[in-house]
Amino acid sequence: MKDASSKKKALAAVFLLCGVFSLLFSACGKQEKAQSGKAFDIYYLNREETKIVKEVFYIDSQEPESQIRQLISALEATPEDVSLKSPVGNGFRITSFQVEEGGQLDLDVDESYKKLPFTTEILVRAALVRTLSQAEGINHVLMTVGGQPLTDNIGVTVGPMTADAFIDNAGEEMNTYEGVKLKLYFANETGDGLVEVIKPVEYNSNISMEKLVVEYLVKGPDTEDAFPVINPATKILGVTVKDGICYVNLDENFMTQIYNVTADVVIYSIVNSLVELSNVNKVQIAVNGKTDIVFRETFNLVNLYERNLELIKTGENQK
């Protein structure tokens, strides 16, 4: 009887171990199945909306449109990590997408997107672009809002974006924003002098301070006490700094003057504004990359220009 009891206990232990191993193999099988396919990074916002954070997501499909649909679904879903939030969970919807030739993904969102705060909007845009550009064959993303071109906080049209557009100058993920007060120079009422305008701006390190200055100059002042200088149709082709010299490359619209301002006001609006930055001492302006041009029969663009204090009308400085 004792031997029979011992055998029963031994058999029960064997069955128990088999059951445990069966559960373990089953769990491993489920885990392997859940992680099958290609790994993608899904970018979410943290709860404070100060940075983007990536989580791994697996997709079996090799077909681009299927991958995009699944990536969008993942972006719209509530993250398991309670410290994160969906980038699409900010009151707007993704209405449609289309894959174009050349690896461009056209992504349209509804009008509610315009209500996003500036700092949140850039993070949302970064999360969308960095996630969706991982789909097979997608090189860049072009966003529209209600079918119209997306513009940034200063009204400049945002063109096709790559994932690399959302890496800061230190090579880190785009996470932080800073506040700065730009000192910009626009025309006075008579167009023969410059007045100072202090412009508070929130920006991230994806854009250089030098380019930020030129963008705001092209956009024009938002005060009635100063007047625009540069043709607003002007496109900024490049802004770089080397050895204290800021090189500004504008398109041909810069040469077409639509405002009643003198030539020196135009040149020194750019020069004086840029020289306010600590790393800029001189400025050279090019048109479509060329400097062998004389601006309004007065200023040879091959020259380097320094600050001109004589044009500044101190009695008209802005707050």
GROMACS .gro file of C-alpha atoms in nm:
model
  319
    1MET     CA    1   0.000   0.000   0.000
    2LYS     CA    2   0.285   0.228   0.086
    3ASP     CA    3   0.455   0.159  -0.250
    4ALA     CA    4   0.130   0.224  -0.437
    5SER     CA    5   0.084   0.554  -0.257
    6SER     CA    6   0.440   0.656  -0.339
    7LYS     CA    7   0.387   0.570  -0.707
    8LYS     CA    8   0.070   0.781  -0.717
    9LYS     CA    9   0.255   1.076  -0.563
   10ALA     CA   10   0.541   1.036  -0.813
   11LEU     CA   11   0.297   1.023  -1.105
   12ALA     CA   12   0.116   1.332  -0.973
   13ALA     CA   13   0.447   1.517  -0.951
   14VAL     CA   14   0.532   1.415  -1.309
   15PHE     CA   15   0.192   1.536  -1.435
   16LEU     CA   16   0.236   1.861  -1.243
   17LEU     CA   17   0.580   1.920  -1.394
   18CYS     CA   18   0.444   1.841  -1.740
   19GLY     CA   19   0.168   2.091  -1.683
   20VAL     CA   20   0.413   2.357  -1.574
   21PHE     CA   21   0.637   2.294  -1.877
   22SER     CA   22   0.333   2.298  -2.103
   23LEU     CA   23   0.230   2.639  -1.966
   24LEU     CA   24   0.583   2.771  -2.001
   25PHE     CA   25   0.614   2.653  -2.362
   26SER     CA   26   0.270   2.793  -2.436
   27ALA     CA   27   0.363   3.133  -2.289
   28CYS     CA   28   0.688   3.137  -2.483
   29GLY     CA   29   0.500   3.050  -2.799
   30LYS     CA   30   0.255   3.335  -2.743
   31GLN     CA   31   0.538   3.578  -2.671
   32GLU     CA   32   0.721   3.471  -2.985
   33LYS     CA   33   0.402   3.510  -3.187
   34ALA     CA   34   0.333   3.855  -3.040
   35GLN     CA   35   0.682   3.969  -3.138
   36SER     CA   36   0.689   3.820  -3.486
   37GLY     CA   37   0.732   4.046  -3.785
   38LYS     CA   38   0.933   4.364  -3.830
   39ALA     CA   39   0.990   4.592  -3.533
   40PHE     CA   40   0.883   4.957  -3.569
   41ASP     CA   41   0.925   5.248  -3.332
   42ILE     CA   42   0.598   5.418  -3.238
   43TYR     CA   43   0.654   5.769  -3.106
   44TYR     CA   44   0.429   5.897  -2.827
   45LEU     CA   45   0.423   6.215  -2.621
   46ASN     CA   46   0.498   6.212  -2.253
   47ARG     CA   47   0.218   6.335  -2.026
   48GLU     CA   48   0.382   6.674  -1.979
   49GLU     CA   49   0.408   6.717  -2.359
   50THR     CA   50   0.775   6.810  -2.335
   51LYS     CA   51   0.927   6.523  -2.535
   52ILE     CA   52   0.857   6.223  -2.757
   53VAL     CA   53   0.922   5.866  -2.642
   54LYS     CA   54   0.937   5.555  -2.861
   55GLU     CA   55   0.783   5.214  -2.798
   56VAL     CA   56   0.840   4.900  -3.006
   57PHE     CA   57   0.557   4.771  -3.226
   58TYR     CA   58   0.562   4.463  -3.453
   59ILE     CA   59   0.405   4.437  -3.799
   60ASP     CA   60   0.394   4.124  -4.016
   61SER     CA   61   0.299   4.292  -4.344
   62GLN     CA   62   0.562   4.391  -4.599
   63GLU     CA   63   0.314   4.601  -4.799
   64PRO     CA   64   0.364   4.979  -4.746
   65GLU     CA   65  -0.001   5.084  -4.724
   66SER     CA   66  -0.079   4.804  -4.480
   67GLN     CA   67   0.217   4.907  -4.267
   68ILE     CA   68   0.101   5.271  -4.273
   69ARG     CA   69  -0.253   5.175  -4.166
   70GLN     CA   70  -0.118   4.969  -3.876
   71LEU     CA   71   0.124   5.242  -3.774
   72ILE     CA   72  -0.157   5.500  -3.775
   73SER     CA   73  -0.372   5.266  -3.566
   74ALA     CA   74  -0.086   5.232  -3.318
   75LEU     CA   75  -0.042   5.610  -3.306
   76GLU     CA   76  -0.413   5.657  -3.238
   77ALA     CA   77  -0.428   5.390  -2.967
   78THR     CA   78  -0.378   5.466  -2.599
   79PRO     CA   79  -0.026   5.353  -2.496
   80GLU     CA   80   0.002   5.083  -2.232
   81ASP     CA   81   0.251   5.300  -2.045
   82VAL     CA   82   0.037   5.543  -1.845
   83SER     CA   83   0.317   5.802  -1.854
   84LEU     CA   84   0.270   5.836  -2.230
   85LYS     CA   85  -0.010   5.968  -2.448
   86SER     CA   86  -0.110   5.925  -2.810
   87PRO     CA   87   0.013   6.204  -3.041
   88VAL     CA   88  -0.323   6.186  -3.218
   89GLY     CA   89  -0.517   6.209  -2.894
   90ASN     CA   90  -0.508   6.589  -2.890
   91GLY     CA   91  -0.845   6.661  -3.048
   92PHE     CA   92  -0.763   6.614  -3.417
   93ARG     CA   93  -0.800   6.322  -3.658
   94ILE     CA   94  -0.593   6.180  -3.941
   95THR     CA   95  -0.842   6.196  -4.228
   96SER     CA   96  -0.651   6.033  -4.514
   97PHE     CA   97  -0.315   5.929  -4.654
   98GLN     CA   98  -0.174   5.855  -4.996
   99VAL     CA   99   0.159   5.717  -5.112
  100GLU     CA  100   0.309   5.915  -5.400
  101GLU     CA  101   0.595   5.836  -5.635
  102GLY     CA  102   0.940   5.904  -5.500
  103GLY     CA  103   0.861   5.775  -5.152
  104GLN     CA  104   0.639   6.063  -5.040
  105LEU     CA  105   0.356   6.001  -4.798
  106ASP     CA  106   0.079   6.261  -4.816
  107LEU     CA  107  -0.091   6.280  -4.477
  108ASP     CA  108  -0.400   6.493  -4.420
  109VAL     CA  109  -0.536   6.591  -4.079
  110ASP     CA  110  -0.853   6.780  -3.995
  111GLU     CA  111  -0.885   7.150  -3.905
  112SER     CA  112  -0.868   7.079  -3.531
  113TYR     CA  113  -0.494   7.034  -3.577
  114LYS     CA  114  -0.459   7.413  -3.596
  115LYS     CA  115  -0.571   7.442  -3.232
  116LEU     CA  116  -0.263   7.261  -3.100
  117PRO     CA  117  -0.025   7.479  -2.895
  118PHE     CA  118   0.297   7.557  -3.081
  119THR     CA  119   0.524   7.338  -2.871
  120THR     CA  120   0.278   7.047  -2.874
  121GLU     CA  121   0.228   7.075  -3.251
  122ILE     CA  122   0.598   7.029  -3.323
  123LEU     CA  123   0.614   6.723  -3.098
  124VAL     CA  124   0.303   6.577  -3.261
  125ARG     CA  125   0.448   6.643  -3.606
  126ALA     CA  126   0.776   6.480  -3.503
  127ALA     CA  127   0.595   6.174  -3.368
  128LEU     CA  128   0.391   6.134  -3.688
  129VAL     CA  129   0.682   6.182  -3.928
  130ARG     CA  130   0.932   5.969  -3.738
  131THR     CA  131   0.680   5.686  -3.702
  132LEU     CA  132   0.532   5.684  -4.053
  133SER     CA  133   0.858   5.736  -4.241
  134GLN     CA  134   0.960   5.386  -4.127
  135ALA     CA  135   0.705   5.226  -4.362
  136GLU     CA  136   0.853   5.041  -4.659
  137GLY     CA  137   0.959   5.281  -4.935
  138ILE     CA  138   0.860   5.600  -4.748
  139ASN     CA  139   1.133   5.865  -4.749
  140HIS     CA  140   0.943   6.173  -4.637
  141VAL     CA  141   0.602   6.291  -4.520
  142LEU     CA  142   0.405   6.589  -4.650
  143MET     CA  143   0.132   6.704  -4.412
  144THR     CA  144  -0.178   6.902  -4.502
  145VAL     CA  145  -0.455   7.040  -4.284
  146GLY     CA  146  -0.801   7.008  -4.433
  147GLY     CA  147  -0.637   6.966  -4.771
  148GLN     CA  148  -0.435   7.289  -4.736
  149PRO     CA  149  -0.056   7.314  -4.684
  150LEU     CA  150   0.061   7.293  -4.324
  151THR     CA  151   0.223   7.613  -4.195
  152ASP     CA  152   0.432   7.666  -3.886
  153ASN     CA  153   0.368   7.917  -3.608
  154ILE     CA  154   0.498   8.209  -3.814
  155GLY     CA  155   0.300   8.120  -4.123
  156VAL     CA  156   0.582   7.958  -4.323
  157THR     CA  157   0.470   7.657  -4.529
  158VAL     CA  158   0.610   7.329  -4.397
  159GLY     CA  159   0.721   7.115  -4.689
  160PRO     CA  160   0.809   6.745  -4.704
  161MET     CA  161   0.969   6.627  -4.380
  162THR     CA  162   1.217   6.348  -4.316
  163ALA     CA  163   1.281   6.177  -3.985
  164ASP     CA  164   1.618   6.352  -3.968
  165ALA     CA  165   1.440   6.689  -3.963
  166PHE     CA  166   1.353   6.620  -3.601
  167ILE     CA  167   1.704   6.570  -3.466
  168ASP     CA  168   1.859   6.863  -3.285
  169ASN     CA  169   2.208   7.004  -3.339
  170ALA     CA  170   2.356   6.775  -3.075
  171GLY     CA  171   2.222   6.463  -3.248
  172GLU     CA  172   1.965   6.395  -2.977
  173GLU     CA  173   1.591   6.349  -3.009
  174MET     CA  174   1.392   6.670  -3.034
  175ASN     CA  175   1.259   6.715  -2.684
  176THR     CA  176   1.300   7.062  -2.542
  177TYR     CA  177   1.190   7.413  -2.629
  178GLU     CA  178   1.335   7.744  -2.532
  179GLY     CA  179   1.209   8.096  -2.512
  180VAL     CA  180   1.408   8.381  -2.662
  181LYS     CA  181   1.357   8.748  -2.738
  182LEU     CA  182   1.477   8.836  -3.086
  183LYS     CA  183   1.585   9.192  -3.158
  184LEU     CA  184   1.466   9.262  -3.511
  185TYR     CA  185   1.488   9.573  -3.725
  186PHE     CA  186   1.205   9.680  -3.956
  187ALA     CA  187   1.131  10.000  -4.146
  188ASN     CA  188   0.999  10.320  -3.990
  189GLU     CA  189   0.687  10.482  -4.133
  190THR     CA  190   0.875  10.685  -4.393
  191GLY     CA  191   1.083  10.386  -4.505
  192ASP     CA  192   1.418  10.562  -4.463
  193GLY     CA  193   1.519  10.427  -4.122
  194LEU     CA  194   1.507  10.124  -3.898
  195VAL     CA  195   1.312  10.071  -3.578
  196GLU     CA  196   1.383   9.802  -3.323
  197VAL     CA  197   1.119   9.541  -3.244
  198ILE     CA  198   1.161   9.290  -2.962
  199LYS     CA  199   0.992   8.963  -3.058
  200PRO     CA  200   0.941   8.690  -2.796
  201VAL     CA  201   0.970   8.350  -2.965
  202GLU     CA  202   0.946   7.988  -2.852
  203TYR     CA  203   1.164   7.764  -3.061
  204ASN     CA  204   1.336   7.426  -3.068
  205SER     CA  205   1.687   7.337  -3.178
  206ASN     CA  206   1.574   7.200  -3.514
  207ILE     CA  207   1.607   7.552  -3.651
  208SER     CA  208   1.908   7.778  -3.612
  209MET     CA  209   1.868   8.116  -3.449
  210GLU     CA  210   2.004   8.280  -3.764
  211LYS     CA  211   1.737   8.124  -3.983
  212LEU     CA  212   1.474   8.208  -3.723
  213VAL     CA  213   1.573   8.576  -3.748
  214VAL     CA  214   1.549   8.578  -4.128
  215GLU     CA  215   1.213   8.398  -4.123
  216TYR     CA  216   1.066   8.662  -3.895
  217LEU     CA  217   1.210   8.942  -4.109
  218VAL     CA  218   1.043   8.796  -4.419
  219LYS     CA  219   0.717   8.751  -4.230
  220GLY     CA  220   0.719   9.115  -4.124
  221PRO     CA  221   0.636   9.289  -3.796
  222ASP     CA  222   0.321   9.223  -3.597
  223THR     CA  223   0.306   9.576  -3.459
  224GLU     CA  224   0.159   9.894  -3.608
  225ASP     CA  225   0.470  10.091  -3.509
  226ALA     CA  226   0.701   9.916  -3.757
  227PHE     CA  227   0.671   9.828  -4.124
  228PRO     CA  228   0.779   9.534  -4.340
  229VAL     CA  229   1.095   9.548  -4.545
  230ILE     CA  230   1.141   9.225  -4.743
  231ASN     CA  231   0.908   9.096  -5.014
  232PRO     CA  232   0.700   8.828  -4.832
  233ALA     CA  233   0.722   8.603  -5.139
  234THR     CA  234   1.095   8.567  -5.073
  235LYS     CA  235   1.205   8.209  -5.007
  236ILE     CA  236   1.493   8.136  -4.771
  237LEU     CA  237   1.730   7.897  -4.948
  238GLY     CA  238   1.987   7.878  -4.672
  239VAL     CA  239   2.133   8.050  -4.367
  240THR     CA  240   2.473   7.943  -4.234
  241VAL     CA  241   2.742   8.088  -4.008
  242LYS     CA  242   3.117   8.039  -4.034
  243ASP     CA  243   3.390   8.232  -3.855
  244GLY     CA  244   3.146   8.500  -3.743
  245ILE     CA  245   3.008   8.558  -4.093
  246CYS     CA  246   2.641   8.480  -4.157
  247TYR     CA  247   2.569   8.376  -4.517
  248VAL     CA  248   2.207   8.436  -4.618
  249ASN     CA  249   2.086   8.283  -4.944
  250LEU     CA  250   1.749   8.409  -5.073
  251ASP     CA  251   1.559   8.345  -5.394
  252GLU     CA  252   1.499   8.596  -5.675
  253ASN     CA  253   1.188   8.742  -5.509
  254PHE     CA  254   1.422   8.929  -5.276
  255MET     CA  255   1.517   9.152  -5.571
  256THR     CA  256   1.156   9.259  -5.629
  257GLN     CA  257   1.080   9.546  -5.395
  258ILE     CA  258   0.710   9.593  -5.313
  259TYR     CA  259   0.745   9.825  -5.013
  260ASN     CA  260   0.837  10.193  -5.015
  261VAL     CA  261   1.168  10.156  -4.831
  262THR     CA  262   1.520  10.258  -4.926
  263ALA     CA  263   1.780  10.006  -5.037
  264ASP     CA  264   1.992  10.052  -4.727
  265VAL     CA  265   1.691   9.986  -4.502
  266VAL     CA  266   1.644   9.650  -4.674
  267ILE     CA  267   2.008   9.548  -4.645
  268TYR     CA  268   2.058   9.666  -4.289
  269SER     CA  269   1.728   9.526  -4.167
  270ILE     CA  270   1.889   9.188  -4.233
  271VAL     CA  271   2.241   9.279  -4.126
  272ASN     CA  272   2.155   9.462  -3.803
  273SER     CA  273   1.909   9.191  -3.695
  274LEU     CA  274   2.160   8.910  -3.749
  275VAL     CA  275   2.451   9.093  -3.588
  276GLU     CA  276   2.244   9.112  -3.269
  277LEU     CA  277   2.324   8.741  -3.233
  278SER     CA  278   2.642   8.678  -3.035
  279ASN     CA  279   2.800   8.454  -3.301
  280VAL     CA  280   2.752   8.692  -3.596
  281ASN     CA  281   2.978   8.988  -3.679
  282LYS     CA  282   2.924   9.031  -4.052
  283VAL     CA  283   2.664   8.930  -4.310
  284GLN     CA  284   2.676   8.839  -4.677
  285ILE     CA  285   2.357   8.813  -4.880
  286ALA     CA  286   2.326   8.596  -5.191
  287VAL     CA  287   2.044   8.555  -5.443
  288ASN     CA  288   2.000   8.199  -5.569
  289GLY     CA  289   2.354   8.135  -5.447
  290LYS     CA  290   2.505   8.422  -5.645
  291THR     CA  291   2.680   8.725  -5.497
  292ASP     CA  292   2.790   8.895  -5.821
  293ILE     CA  293   2.474   9.105  -5.803
  294VAL     CA  294   2.418   9.473  -5.725
  295PHE     CA  295   2.105   9.525  -5.518
  296ARG     CA  296   1.902   9.823  -5.641
  297GLU     CA  297   2.209   9.972  -5.812
  298THR     CA  298   2.362  10.046  -5.472
  299PHE     CA  299   2.478   9.743  -5.274
  300ASN     CA  300   2.721   9.494  -5.423
  301LEU     CA  301   2.629   9.161  -5.264
  302VAL     CA  302   2.982   9.030  -5.295
  303ASN     CA  303   3.067   9.253  -4.998
  304LEU     CA  304   3.041   9.165  -4.630
  305TYR     CA  305   2.827   9.409  -4.433
  306GLU     CA  306   2.858   9.511  -4.070
  307ARG     CA  307   2.613   9.679  -3.832
  308ASN     CA  308   2.490  10.026  -3.931
  309LEU     CA  309   2.377  10.226  -3.628
  310GLU     CA  310   2.308  10.546  -3.822
  311LEU     CA  311   1.986  10.406  -3.971
  312ILE     CA  312   1.833  10.319  -3.633
  313LYS     CA  313   1.571  10.570  -3.519
  314THR     CA  314   1.600  10.542  -3.142
  315GLY     CA  315   1.289  10.749  -3.076
  316GLU     CA  316   1.081  10.486  -3.254
  317ASN     CA  317   1.214  10.177  -3.078
  318GLN     CA  318   0.951   9.928  -2.981
  319LYS     CA  319   0.894   9.768  -2.646
   0.00000   0.00000   0.00000
